[in-house]
mmCIF file of C-alpha atoms in Angstrom:
data_model
loop_
_atom_site.group_PDB
_atom_site.id
_atom_site.type_symbol
_atom_site.label_atom_id
_atom_site.label_comp_id
_atom_site.label_asym_id
_atom_site.label_seq_id
_atom_site.Cartn_x
_atom_site.Cartn_y
_atom_site.Cartn_z
ATOM 1 C CA ASP X 1 6.359 10.121 9.513
ATOM 2 C CA ALA X 2 4.352 13.271 10.022
ATOM 3 C CA GLY X 3 0.716 12.659 10.872
ATOM 4 C CA ILE X 4 0.783 8.920 11.474
ATOM 5 C CA THR X 5 2.579 6.924 14.139
ATOM 6 C CA GLN X 6 2.709 3.168 14.597
ATOM 7 C CA SER X 7 3.681 1.497 17.852
ATOM 8 C CA PRO X 8 5.590 -0.540 18.651
ATOM 9 C CA ARG X 9 8.004 -0.412 15.727
ATOM 10 C CA HIS X 10 9.368 -3.856 16.518
ATOM 11 C CA LYS X 11 7.999 -6.718 18.564
ATOM 12 C CA VAL X 12 9.015 -10.309 19.204
ATOM 13 C CA THR X 13 6.545 -12.580 20.926
ATOM 14 C CA GLU X 14 5.617 -16.229 21.300
ATOM 15 C CA THR X 15 2.952 -18.298 19.602
ATOM 16 C CA GLY X 16 -0.371 -18.172 21.409
ATOM 17 C CA THR X 17 0.111 -14.780 23.049
ATOM 18 C CA PRO X 18 -2.170 -11.819 22.320
ATOM 19 C CA VAL X 19 -0.636 -8.872 20.486
ATOM 20 C CA THR X 20 -2.008 -5.375 19.894
ATOM 21 C CA LEU X 21 -0.575 -2.914 17.420
ATOM 22 C CA ARG X 22 -1.509 0.742 17.540
ATOM 23 C CA CYS X 23 -1.908 3.294 14.799
ATOM 24 C CA HIS X 24 -2.268 6.934 15.812
ATOM 25 C CA GLN X 25 -3.014 9.790 13.404
ATOM 26 C CA THR X 26 -3.092 13.547 13.843
ATOM 27 C CA GLU X 27 -4.704 14.328 10.459
ATOM 28 C CA ASN X 28 -8.322 13.743 11.522
ATOM 29 C CA HIS X 29 -8.816 11.491 8.494
ATOM 30 C CA ARG X 30 -11.965 9.388 8.362
ATOM 31 C CA TYR X 31 -10.454 6.236 6.851
ATOM 32 C CA MET X 32 -7.815 4.059 8.457
ATOM 33 C CA TYR X 33 -6.385 0.778 7.177
ATOM 34 C CA TRP X 34 -4.217 -2.089 8.330
ATOM 35 C CA TYR X 35 -2.050 -3.984 5.827
ATOM 36 C CA ARG X 36 0.539 -6.701 6.097
ATOM 37 C CA GLN X 37 3.522 -6.984 3.806
ATOM 38 C CA ASP X 38 5.021 -10.356 2.984
ATOM 39 C CA PRO X 39 7.566 -11.398 0.330
ATOM 40 C CA GLY X 40 5.870 -12.302 -2.927
ATOM 41 C CA HIS X 41 2.549 -10.769 -1.889
ATOM 42 C CA GLY X 42 3.076 -7.039 -1.747
ATOM 43 C CA LEU X 43 0.736 -5.390 0.761
ATOM 44 C CA ARG X 44 -2.573 -7.040 1.618
ATOM 45 C CA LEU X 45 -5.486 -5.352 3.355
ATOM 46 C CA ILE X 46 -6.411 -6.865 6.737
ATOM 47 C CA HIS X 47 -9.161 -4.546 8.030
ATOM 48 C CA TYR X 48 -10.190 -0.977 7.533
ATOM 49 C CA SER X 49 -12.302 1.629 9.304
ATOM 50 C CA TYR X 50 -14.575 4.269 7.846
ATOM 51 C CA GLY X 51 -15.365 6.002 11.115
ATOM 52 C CA VAL X 52 -15.443 5.594 14.878
ATOM 53 C CA LYS X 53 -16.723 2.104 15.670
ATOM 54 C CA ASP X 54 -17.202 1.411 11.922
ATOM 55 C CA THR X 55 -14.916 -1.291 10.581
ATOM 56 C CA ASP X 56 -14.926 -3.890 7.830
ATOM 57 C CA LYS X 57 -12.868 -6.846 6.725
ATOM 58 C CA GLY X 58 -10.209 -6.859 4.089
ATOM 59 C CA GLU X 59 -8.595 -9.599 2.050
ATOM 60 C CA VAL X 60 -6.759 -11.393 4.890
ATOM 61 C CA SER X 61 -8.811 -10.743 8.029
ATOM 62 C CA ASP X 62 -8.812 -14.239 9.595
ATOM 63 C CA GLY X 63 -7.055 -14.233 12.971
ATOM 64 C CA TYR X 64 -7.215 -10.447 13.333
ATOM 65 C CA SER X 65 -9.625 -8.046 14.995
ATOM 66 C CA VAL X 66 -9.675 -4.262 15.050
ATOM 67 C CA SER X 67 -11.182 -1.477 17.089
ATOM 68 C CA ARG X 68 -11.582 2.230 16.632
ATOM 69 C CA SER X 69 -12.966 4.055 19.655
ATOM 70 C CA LYS X 70 -11.537 7.445 18.681
ATOM 71 C CA THR X 71 -10.943 9.073 15.302
ATOM 72 C CA GLU X 72 -7.201 9.161 15.881
ATOM 73 C CA ASP X 73 -6.572 5.576 16.993
ATOM 74 C CA PHE X 74 -6.969 2.283 15.136
ATOM 75 C CA LEU X 75 -5.909 -0.881 16.953
ATOM 76 C CA LEU X 76 -5.067 -4.222 15.377
ATOM 77 C CA THR X 77 -5.240 -7.265 17.667
ATOM 78 C CA LEU X 78 -3.970 -10.771 17.156
ATOM 79 C CA GLU X 79 -5.942 -12.693 19.773
ATOM 80 C CA SER X 80 -3.616 -15.711 19.714
ATOM 81 C CA ALA X 81 -0.581 -15.081 17.562
ATOM 82 C CA THR X 82 0.653 -17.745 15.143
ATOM 83 C CA SER X 83 3.956 -17.986 13.277
ATOM 84 C CA SER X 84 2.116 -17.311 9.985
ATOM 85 C CA GLN X 85 1.359 -13.827 11.311
ATOM 86 C CA THR X 86 5.036 -12.921 11.367
ATOM 87 C CA SER X 87 5.090 -9.966 9.020
ATOM 88 C CA VAL X 88 5.541 -6.240 8.647
ATOM 89 C CA TYR X 89 2.318 -4.391 9.426
ATOM 90 C CA PHE X 90 1.478 -1.009 7.949
ATOM 91 C CA CYS X 91 -1.227 1.414 8.906
ATOM 92 C CA ALA X 92 -2.575 3.889 6.361
ATOM 93 C CA ILE X 93 -4.958 6.829 6.491
ATOM 94 C CA SER X 94 -6.989 8.780 3.952
ATOM 95 C CA PRO X 95 -9.682 11.482 4.090
ATOM 96 C CA GLU X 96 -11.951 9.661 1.626
ATOM 97 C CA ARG X 97 -12.023 6.252 -0.032
ATOM 98 C CA ILE X 98 -10.573 7.766 -3.200
ATOM 99 C CA SER X 99 -9.381 11.358 -3.272
ATOM 100 C CA ASN X 100 -6.547 13.595 -4.364
ATOM 101 C CA GLN X 101 -4.962 12.632 -1.047
ATOM 102 C CA PRO X 102 -4.148 8.942 -1.578
ATOM 103 C CA GLN X 103 -3.603 6.611 1.323
ATOM 104 C CA HIS X 104 -0.678 7.771 3.432
ATOM 105 C CA PHE X 105 1.294 5.091 5.245
ATOM 106 C CA GLY X 106 3.060 4.846 8.565
ATOM 107 C CA ASP X 107 6.564 3.404 8.861
ATOM 108 C CA GLY X 108 5.406 -0.055 9.878
ATOM 109 C CA THR X 109 5.682 -2.520 12.748
ATOM 110 C CA ARG X 110 7.924 -5.530 12.323
ATOM 111 C CA LEU X 111 6.321 -8.414 14.225
ATOM 112 C CA SER X 112 8.085 -11.723 14.799
ATOM 113 C CA ILE X 113 6.204 -14.636 16.344
ATOM 114 C CA LEU X 114 8.385 -17.482 17.540
ATOM 115 C CA ASP Q 1 -5.778 -15.087 -7.088
ATOM 116 C CA GLN Q 2 -3.368 -12.221 -7.722
ATOM 117 C CA GLN Q 3 -5.494 -9.462 -9.237
ATOM 118 C CA VAL Q 4 -2.542 -7.096 -9.633
ATOM 119 C CA LYS Q 5 0.737 -8.517 -10.873
ATOM 120 C CA GLN Q 6 4.209 -7.117 -11.216
ATOM 121 C CA ASN Q 7 6.017 -9.857 -13.070
ATOM 122 C CA SER Q 8 9.509 -8.403 -12.778
ATOM 123 C CA PRO Q 9 10.853 -8.842 -9.229
ATOM 124 C CA SER Q 10 13.800 -6.585 -10.005
ATOM 125 C CA LEU Q 11 15.127 -4.086 -12.512
ATOM 126 C CA SER Q 12 18.617 -2.634 -12.834
ATOM 127 C CA VAL Q 13 19.350 0.517 -14.877
ATOM 128 C CA GLN Q 14 22.150 2.982 -15.350
ATOM 129 C CA GLU Q 15 21.869 6.510 -13.992
ATOM 130 C CA GLY Q 16 20.420 8.870 -16.594
ATOM 131 C CA ARG Q 17 18.631 6.101 -18.504
ATOM 132 C CA ILE Q 18 14.919 5.329 -18.522
ATOM 133 C CA SER Q 19 13.392 2.929 -15.995
ATOM 134 C CA ILE Q 20 10.193 1.179 -17.048
ATOM 135 C CA LEU Q 21 8.213 -0.711 -14.440
ATOM 136 C CA ASN Q 22 5.246 -2.782 -15.528
ATOM 137 C CA CYS Q 23 2.001 -3.876 -13.914
ATOM 138 C CA ASP Q 24 -0.912 -6.026 -15.094
ATOM 139 C CA TYR Q 25 -4.358 -6.387 -13.577
ATOM 140 C CA THR Q 26 -7.256 -8.761 -14.074
ATOM 141 C CA ASN Q 27 -10.205 -7.142 -12.287
ATOM 142 C CA SER Q 28 -12.258 -5.119 -14.771
ATOM 143 C CA MET Q 29 -13.794 -3.177 -11.843
ATOM 144 C CA PHE Q 30 -10.457 -1.439 -11.208
ATOM 145 C CA ASP Q 31 -10.502 2.086 -12.579
ATOM 146 C CA TYR Q 32 -7.999 3.994 -10.477
ATOM 147 C CA PHE Q 33 -4.338 3.085 -10.300
ATOM 148 C CA LEU Q 34 -1.466 4.248 -8.154
ATOM 149 C CA TRP Q 35 2.264 3.770 -7.831
ATOM 150 C CA TYR Q 36 3.977 3.801 -4.470
ATOM 151 C CA LYS Q 37 7.682 3.850 -3.717
ATOM 152 C CA LYS Q 38 9.168 2.195 -0.652
ATOM 153 C CA TYR Q 39 12.560 2.534 0.983
ATOM 154 C CA PRO Q 40 13.773 -0.044 3.554
ATOM 155 C CA ALA Q 41 12.366 0.420 7.069
ATOM 156 C CA GLU Q 42 9.900 3.047 5.837
ATOM 157 C CA GLY Q 43 6.293 2.976 4.767
ATOM 158 C CA PRO Q 44 5.255 3.229 1.109
ATOM 159 C CA THR Q 45 5.007 6.773 -0.204
ATOM 160 C CA PHE Q 46 2.629 7.825 -2.960
ATOM 161 C CA LEU Q 47 4.266 8.620 -6.269
ATOM 162 C CA ILE Q 48 1.692 9.095 -9.014
ATOM 163 C CA SER Q 49 -1.798 7.962 -9.971
ATOM 164 C CA ILE Q 50 -4.025 7.650 -13.018
ATOM 165 C CA SER Q 51 -7.738 7.324 -13.530
ATOM 166 C CA SER Q 52 -9.157 5.049 -16.218
ATOM 167 C CA ILE Q 53 -10.516 8.053 -18.110
ATOM 168 C CA LYS Q 54 -6.921 8.934 -18.982
ATOM 169 C CA ASP Q 55 -4.165 6.989 -20.712
ATOM 170 C CA LYS Q 56 -1.247 9.045 -19.458
ATOM 171 C CA ASN Q 57 -0.343 11.121 -16.430
ATOM 172 C CA GLU Q 58 2.917 12.957 -15.967
ATOM 173 C CA ASP Q 59 4.577 14.448 -12.908
ATOM 174 C CA GLY Q 60 8.120 15.651 -13.397
ATOM 175 C CA ARG Q 61 10.371 12.693 -14.153
ATOM 176 C CA PHE Q 62 7.537 10.218 -13.589
ATOM 177 C CA THR Q 63 4.944 9.216 -16.174
ATOM 178 C CA VAL Q 64 2.306 6.529 -15.833
ATOM 179 C CA PHE Q 65 0.713 4.985 -18.917
ATOM 180 C CA LEU Q 66 -2.530 3.022 -18.845
ATOM 181 C CA ASN Q 67 -3.678 0.587 -21.537
ATOM 182 C CA LYS Q 68 -7.192 -0.394 -20.496
ATOM 183 C CA SER Q 69 -7.782 -2.891 -23.272
ATOM 184 C CA ALA Q 70 -4.650 -4.796 -22.276
ATOM 185 C CA LYS Q 71 -5.244 -4.217 -18.548
ATOM 186 C CA HIS Q 72 -1.682 -2.987 -18.309
ATOM 187 C CA LEU Q 73 0.034 0.021 -16.832
ATOM 188 C CA SER Q 74 3.607 1.140 -16.710
ATOM 189 C CA LEU Q 75 5.673 3.675 -14.814
ATOM 190 C CA HIS Q 76 8.435 5.488 -16.683
ATOM 191 C CA ILE Q 77 11.186 7.292 -14.805
ATOM 192 C CA VAL Q 78 13.325 9.599 -16.934
ATOM 193 C CA PRO Q 79 16.115 10.232 -16.211
ATOM 194 C CA SER Q 80 16.703 7.647 -13.515
ATOM 195 C CA GLN Q 81 18.726 8.719 -10.473
ATOM 196 C CA PRO Q 82 20.466 6.636 -7.782
ATOM 197 C CA GLY Q 83 17.985 8.024 -5.236
ATOM 198 C CA ASP Q 84 15.210 6.303 -7.193
ATOM 199 C CA SER Q 85 16.531 2.938 -6.011
ATOM 200 C CA ALA Q 86 13.645 1.475 -4.006
ATOM 201 C CA VAL Q 87 10.795 -1.015 -4.206
ATOM 202 C CA TYR Q 88 7.949 0.155 -6.421
ATOM 203 C CA PHE Q 89 4.421 -1.079 -5.849
ATOM 204 C CA CYS Q 90 1.568 -0.832 -8.293
ATOM 205 C CA ALA Q 91 -1.887 -0.606 -6.683
ATOM 206 C CA ALA Q 92 -5.431 -0.583 -8.025
ATOM 207 C CA THR Q 93 -8.892 0.216 -6.761
ATOM 208 C CA GLY Q 94 -12.354 0.931 -8.074
ATOM 209 C CA TYR Q 95 -14.857 3.742 -7.752
ATOM 210 C CA GLY Q 96 -17.602 1.205 -7.219
ATOM 211 C CA GLY Q 97 -18.344 -2.372 -6.281
ATOM 212 C CA THR Q 98 -16.653 -4.357 -3.559
ATOM 213 C CA SER Q 99 -13.237 -2.920 -4.414
ATOM 214 C CA TYR Q 100 -14.359 0.686 -3.812
ATOM 215 C CA GLY Q 101 -11.503 2.525 -2.184
ATOM 216 C CA LYS Q 102 -9.655 -0.634 -1.150
ATOM 217 C CA LEU Q 103 -6.158 -0.839 -2.576
ATOM 218 C CA THR Q 104 -4.984 -4.108 -4.125
ATOM 219 C CA PHE Q 105 -1.213 -4.170 -4.466
ATOM 220 C CA GLY Q 106 1.168 -5.955 -6.760
ATOM 221 C CA GLN Q 107 4.154 -7.866 -5.397
ATOM 222 C CA GLY Q 108 6.566 -5.010 -5.981
ATOM 223 C CA THR Q 109 9.615 -4.466 -8.214
ATOM 224 C CA ILE Q 110 13.027 -3.664 -6.774
ATOM 225 C CA LEU Q 111 14.604 -0.909 -8.844
ATOM 226 C CA THR Q 112 18.352 -0.378 -8.622
ATOM 227 C CA VAL Q 113 19.861 2.628 -10.365
ATOM 228 C CA HIS Q 114 23.639 2.395 -10.751
ATOM 229 C CA PRO Q 115 25.756 5.571 -10.797
#
């Protein structure tokens, strides 16, 4: 999708391995978010960033860390992946917390942990 | 603790008819609501929103209604088209407090529009 790219799009890995997902934006938006989508839960916020090196926890942050060293990149890391972290992960961006430009989502990363 | 609930996992309608998707919320700090639409293998795309100072917002075939006293909102699609077949997510956030700017999503409703 224009303006936001997630990589990889698919990944299969084993329990206990570290995994890093990348979100790259070309919109120069201040806010970036990581969500996971699971059946029966909709999308749940993991972490978000409100600027370079400024991040905060969301609803389901345990087992995840994030980093934002540049405006355009927001990384999500699973230090030691567990099967419960098998999910579809979405990155979103927005210029402000609430604005006439609502959060715009990438196409997701499907992560399977065996 | 599901603060935003979409109690209908699926909805099936005939092309040309009205689709009504419902959403309930419990957090009284929520005062801005959004609907997103999601196709398989794609990210959610924004559809329409409403602020708590309004009770209705319309955009083409899509209308969102908000009943603050009942903590209930609904999305009406008229007329429904086969291309509307997707998963619809209701989301809520607040202009203040701990929910400021953070979206809380419902579980989603799968809409199928039959030709």
